[in-house]
């Protein structure tokens, strides 16, 4: 019975194999069936092992492929990272160059600022010192006591100035001289008339007269002659010219001393030399033509101060007359400084006398 089942299974298997191979069925003898079954079983076992080996190799191949794919992916990532690193390195180099340029520019600006800030620091220090002094002055002047103290100092200064001017007036006194004929009145109009008299001849040097016209003024006993602004003949008396030059030297010295005591810089500076004194005019000695201004606009005009003699030089009295005019302008400047008007353009001694009188008055101290 068992043999019959085995035979039936073998027959079925054989039949199936034959059908699968598409060949005609092979008839196997019963005696060979056992051998055939053993062979088939051996083949089946070998096939199974081969399949297992195939599956194992397939898994190994898949693992190898996966392992191979992973380095390639990482290699691609590494190349991308290298490219990015190169871009960043280039950007860093550009940034480094820009940083060096900016550092040089910053260094240059720092040096320029250092040079520019040095005067500011000095000015700041000077300003700080000035502020401290100002605060100290405010503290001293705060309240009635400070104001009174300031007024007292100003009064003391004016009293000192008055005292010094009094000494000057004693050294160079300006007085009225009764040298003219009694009862004769010489008006200012006659003094300032044309340099040519009715006969057509040029007059001699005219002595300066006071506003009253009753008598002429002298300084230290000397008359001051006012020459006309034209050429004139030789003096008949050389001593008169010398006395006039000495008188002008006295006036110049007195004006210089008063200006220094009042702390007033004179518009027309004096160069003292006794009877050979000079006065300077800072106005340009030449007037440029319009063409000169266009062609030589960058060239400065010669503004060297011109000196004029306060004494007569030979026959030409124009320069001396202009020097006396400038000296009177200095007197006018001093009079205006103390709040007094000038008495006239050619009233040198009269203006000096008025300057003495005003400074020595009580009003000068109380102003």
PDB file of C-alpha atoms in Angstrom, residues 2-12 30 33-34:
ATOM      1  CA  UNK A   2       2.822   2.304   0.848  1.00  0.00           C
ATOM      2  CA  UNK A   3       4.626   1.368  -2.253  1.00  0.00           C
ATOM      3  CA  UNK A   4       1.557   2.095  -4.236  1.00  0.00           C
ATOM      4  CA  UNK A   5       1.312   5.669  -2.787  1.00  0.00           C
ATOM      5  CA  UNK A   6       4.976   6.310  -3.453  1.00  0.00           C
ATOM      6  CA  UNK A   7       4.558   5.068  -6.977  1.00  0.00           C
ATOM      7  CA  UNK A   8       1.555   7.260  -7.448  1.00  0.00           C
ATOM      8  CA  UNK A   9       3.483  10.356  -6.084  1.00  0.00           C
ATOM      9  CA  UNK A  10       6.509   9.612  -8.250  1.00  0.00           C
ATOM     10  CA  UNK A  11       4.271   9.147 -11.227  1.00  0.00           C
ATOM     11  CA  UNK A  12       2.528  12.449 -10.468  1.00  0.00           C
ATOM     12  CA  UNK A  30      10.166   0.559 -11.177  1.00  0.00           C
ATOM     13  CA  UNK A  33      12.483   4.696  -9.540  1.00  0.00           C
ATOM     14  CA  UNK A  34      14.416   4.750  -6.288  1.00  0.00           C
TER      15      UNK A  34
END
